[in-house]
């Protein structure tokens, strides 16, 4: 048995070596090698076209959801899912990248996720949103604070990533963050003038189509949709373009700077203002409830400074090329 085992082992080794030699000589580029690090990244082609961006019936007018305006975007490929902990972990292992939250030493965590011992050590909070607490040691590896880890949520969206962290990840794979227009076009999944990626009813036939908050925010979350925190990506059905979790689960960074003023002129591949203080995020999260955060609509939007990170904010990448 032993010699047989050794020869099978040697054959396997030889095949692996040959395959890797073939791969590097055939591609001759770094991207191919990077692709080898991460499995399970799926992208879909979003065929370009014109759509109506924003809404004339804003749920939150102060967010600059309107006016509704014609926008054309070129074709692009988009990750079908939010970037997961596992994918981000593979990127970090290959690149040695250190996130901003790890450098700063803290990040914002929703109070409801914290253990009593972590909560007791915190003395400051955000006045306007007291359920957000700056937690020492919170980062993508320890999303609920220093006594947590990602072992049992490798297939959940990566959290506590700043805008620069998201850009670094996408750039590593020769991808980029979507513009707000690309993201919203993708969110709508080919439907015209609808609230959600699937239509106008939040829960068609009593079914949940996204990981949101059910109950009384921020005090009680019934988890009626199956999840009180993030869910594994792709737990809810895809939209018409084959994209999952466009609304809910984790908020998603876009490349645009924030403004609430938009032209009604037709735009071609708009990229937002040339500069600003905040970046646009889209889609809402598992913490969104209509009473407080009616932002799980395609036209909805919000913003954070680029160095922000939190326990409900992630991203996905796009590319002009098939990946
Ligand atoms: Ca939920
Ligand atoms: Ca999302």
PDB file of N, CA and C in Angstrom, residues 101-135:
ATOM      1  N   UNK A 101      -9.183  50.219   9.673  1.00  0.00           N
ATOM      2  CA  UNK A 101      -9.685  49.977  11.041  1.00  0.00           C
ATOM      3  C   UNK A 101      -8.612  49.293  11.897  1.00  0.00           C
ATOM      4  N   UNK A 102      -7.829  48.423  11.274  1.00  0.00           N
ATOM      5  CA  UNK A 102      -6.744  47.764  12.020  1.00  0.00           C
ATOM      6  C   UNK A 102      -5.667  48.783  12.385  1.00  0.00           C
ATOM      7  N   UNK A 103      -5.402  49.726  11.465  1.00  0.00           N
ATOM      8  CA  UNK A 103      -4.390  50.761  11.760  1.00  0.00           C
ATOM      9  C   UNK A 103      -4.904  51.733  12.819  1.00  0.00           C
ATOM     10  N   UNK A 104      -6.176  52.147  12.686  1.00  0.00           N
ATOM     11  CA  UNK A 104      -6.743  53.087  13.668  1.00  0.00           C
ATOM     12  C   UNK A 104      -6.906  52.429  15.036  1.00  0.00           C
ATOM     13  N   UNK A 105      -7.157  51.117  15.023  1.00  0.00           N
ATOM     14  CA  UNK A 105      -7.327  50.400  16.292  1.00  0.00           C
ATOM     15  C   UNK A 105      -8.761  50.291  16.750  1.00  0.00           C
ATOM     16  N   UNK A 106      -9.698  50.897  15.994  1.00  0.00           N
ATOM     17  CA  UNK A 106     -11.100  50.720  16.376  1.00  0.00           C
ATOM     18  C   UNK A 106     -12.014  50.874  15.159  1.00  0.00           C
ATOM     19  N   UNK A 107     -13.280  50.560  15.377  1.00  0.00           N
ATOM     20  CA  UNK A 107     -14.276  50.705  14.320  1.00  0.00           C
ATOM     21  C   UNK A 107     -15.646  50.748  14.990  1.00  0.00           C
ATOM     22  N   UNK A 108     -16.660  51.171  14.228  1.00  0.00           N
ATOM     23  CA  UNK A 108     -17.998  51.305  14.814  1.00  0.00           C
ATOM     24  C   UNK A 108     -18.769  49.988  14.752  1.00  0.00           C
ATOM     25  N   UNK A 109     -19.333  49.622  15.896  1.00  0.00           N
ATOM     26  CA  UNK A 109     -20.118  48.393  15.995  1.00  0.00           C
ATOM     27  C   UNK A 109     -21.505  48.753  16.530  1.00  0.00           C
ATOM     28  N   UNK A 110     -22.532  48.145  15.970  1.00  0.00           N
ATOM     29  CA  UNK A 110     -23.892  48.337  16.463  1.00  0.00           C
ATOM     30  C   UNK A 110     -23.983  47.746  17.865  1.00  0.00           C
ATOM     31  N   UNK A 111     -24.530  48.556  18.765  1.00  0.00           N
ATOM     32  CA  UNK A 111     -24.592  48.176  20.181  1.00  0.00           C
ATOM     33  C   UNK A 111     -25.201  46.783  20.393  1.00  0.00           C
ATOM     34  N   UNK A 112     -26.212  46.467  19.589  1.00  0.00           N
ATOM     35  CA  UNK A 112     -26.911  45.194  19.739  1.00  0.00           C
ATOM     36  C   UNK A 112     -26.040  43.974  19.492  1.00  0.00           C
ATOM     37  N   UNK A 113     -24.853  44.176  18.877  1.00  0.00           N
ATOM     38  CA  UNK A 113     -23.983  43.048  18.565  1.00  0.00           C
ATOM     39  C   UNK A 113     -22.926  42.819  19.649  1.00  0.00           C
ATOM     40  N   UNK A 114     -22.817  43.771  20.584  1.00  0.00           N
ATOM     41  CA  UNK A 114     -21.700  43.714  21.532  1.00  0.00           C
ATOM     42  C   UNK A 114     -22.011  42.867  22.759  1.00  0.00           C
ATOM     43  N   UNK A 115     -20.973  42.215  23.264  1.00  0.00           N
ATOM     44  CA  UNK A 115     -21.117  41.504  24.531  1.00  0.00           C
ATOM     45  C   UNK A 115     -21.128  42.537  25.659  1.00  0.00           C
ATOM     46  N   UNK A 116     -21.675  42.164  26.807  1.00  0.00           N
ATOM     47  CA  UNK A 116     -21.748  43.085  27.944  1.00  0.00           C
ATOM     48  C   UNK A 116     -20.357  43.559  28.360  1.00  0.00           C
ATOM     49  N   UNK A 117     -19.370  42.642  28.321  1.00  0.00           N
ATOM     50  CA  UNK A 117     -18.029  43.022  28.790  1.00  0.00           C
ATOM     51  C   UNK A 117     -17.408  44.080  27.877  1.00  0.00           C
ATOM     52  N   UNK A 118     -17.617  43.964  26.570  1.00  0.00           N
ATOM     53  CA  UNK A 118     -17.088  44.974  25.641  1.00  0.00           C
ATOM     54  C   UNK A 118     -17.835  46.292  25.828  1.00  0.00           C
ATOM     55  N   UNK A 119     -19.167  46.195  25.962  1.00  0.00           N
ATOM     56  CA  UNK A 119     -19.993  47.398  26.108  1.00  0.00           C
ATOM     57  C   UNK A 119     -19.591  48.207  27.347  1.00  0.00           C
ATOM     58  N   UNK A 120     -19.276  47.495  28.427  1.00  0.00           N
ATOM     59  CA  UNK A 120     -18.937  48.167  29.683  1.00  0.00           C
ATOM     60  C   UNK A 120     -17.661  48.992  29.602  1.00  0.00           C
ATOM     61  N   UNK A 121     -16.816  48.669  28.626  1.00  0.00           N
ATOM     62  CA  UNK A 121     -15.537  49.390  28.514  1.00  0.00           C
ATOM     63  C   UNK A 121     -15.662  50.663  27.687  1.00  0.00           C
ATOM     64  N   UNK A 122     -16.828  50.890  27.086  1.00  0.00           N
ATOM     65  CA  UNK A 122     -16.975  52.023  26.163  1.00  0.00           C
ATOM     66  C   UNK A 122     -17.604  53.214  26.879  1.00  0.00           C
ATOM     67  N   UNK A 123     -16.990  54.369  26.704  1.00  0.00           N
ATOM     68  CA  UNK A 123     -17.475  55.553  27.414  1.00  0.00           C
ATOM     69  C   UNK A 123     -18.068  56.595  26.478  1.00  0.00           C
ATOM     70  N   UNK A 124     -17.789  56.498  25.165  1.00  0.00           N
ATOM     71  CA  UNK A 124     -18.316  57.512  24.252  1.00  0.00           C
ATOM     72  C   UNK A 124     -19.229  56.876  23.210  1.00  0.00           C
ATOM     73  N   UNK A 125     -20.110  57.701  22.641  1.00  0.00           N
ATOM     74  CA  UNK A 125     -21.012  57.218  21.596  1.00  0.00           C
ATOM     75  C   UNK A 125     -21.284  58.362  20.637  1.00  0.00           C
ATOM     76  N   UNK A 126     -21.981  58.075  19.525  1.00  0.00           N
ATOM     77  CA  UNK A 126     -22.356  59.106  18.562  1.00  0.00           C
ATOM     78  C   UNK A 126     -23.669  59.719  19.036  1.00  0.00           C
ATOM     79  N   UNK A 127     -23.681  61.044  19.274  1.00  0.00           N
ATOM     80  CA  UNK A 127     -24.858  61.680  19.852  1.00  0.00           C
ATOM     81  C   UNK A 127     -26.124  61.419  19.026  1.00  0.00           C
ATOM     82  N   UNK A 128     -26.021  61.579  17.694  1.00  0.00           N
ATOM     83  CA  UNK A 128     -27.206  61.445  16.851  1.00  0.00           C
ATOM     84  C   UNK A 128     -27.624  59.997  16.655  1.00  0.00           C
ATOM     85  N   UNK A 129     -26.725  59.078  16.911  1.00  0.00           N
ATOM     86  CA  UNK A 129     -27.020  57.652  16.705  1.00  0.00           C
ATOM     87  C   UNK A 129     -26.338  56.859  17.816  1.00  0.00           C
ATOM     88  N   UNK A 130     -26.929  56.884  19.025  1.00  0.00           N
ATOM     89  CA  UNK A 130     -26.254  56.308  20.192  1.00  0.00           C
ATOM     90  C   UNK A 130     -26.066  54.799  20.131  1.00  0.00           C
ATOM     91  N   UNK A 131     -26.688  54.153  19.135  1.00  0.00           N
ATOM     92  CA  UNK A 131     -26.498  52.701  19.012  1.00  0.00           C
ATOM     93  C   UNK A 131     -25.204  52.332  18.314  1.00  0.00           C
ATOM     94  N   UNK A 132     -24.478  53.356  17.817  1.00  0.00           N
ATOM     95  CA  UNK A 132     -23.161  53.096  17.227  1.00  0.00           C
ATOM     96  C   UNK A 132     -22.075  53.359  18.267  1.00  0.00           C
ATOM     97  N   UNK A 133     -21.264  52.379  18.533  1.00  0.00           N
ATOM     98  CA  UNK A 133     -20.215  52.553  19.532  1.00  0.00           C
ATOM     99  C   UNK A 133     -18.842  52.281  18.909  1.00  0.00           C
ATOM    100  N   UNK A 134     -17.876  53.191  19.193  1.00  0.00           N
ATOM    101  CA  UNK A 134     -16.514  52.928  18.709  1.00  0.00           C
ATOM    102  C   UNK A 134     -15.865  51.858  19.585  1.00  0.00           C
ATOM    103  N   UNK A 135     -15.512  50.753  18.968  1.00  0.00           N
ATOM    104  CA  UNK A 135     -15.031  49.608  19.750  1.00  0.00           C
ATOM    105  C   UNK A 135     -13.566  49.319  19.428  1.00  0.00           C
TER     106      UNK A 135
END
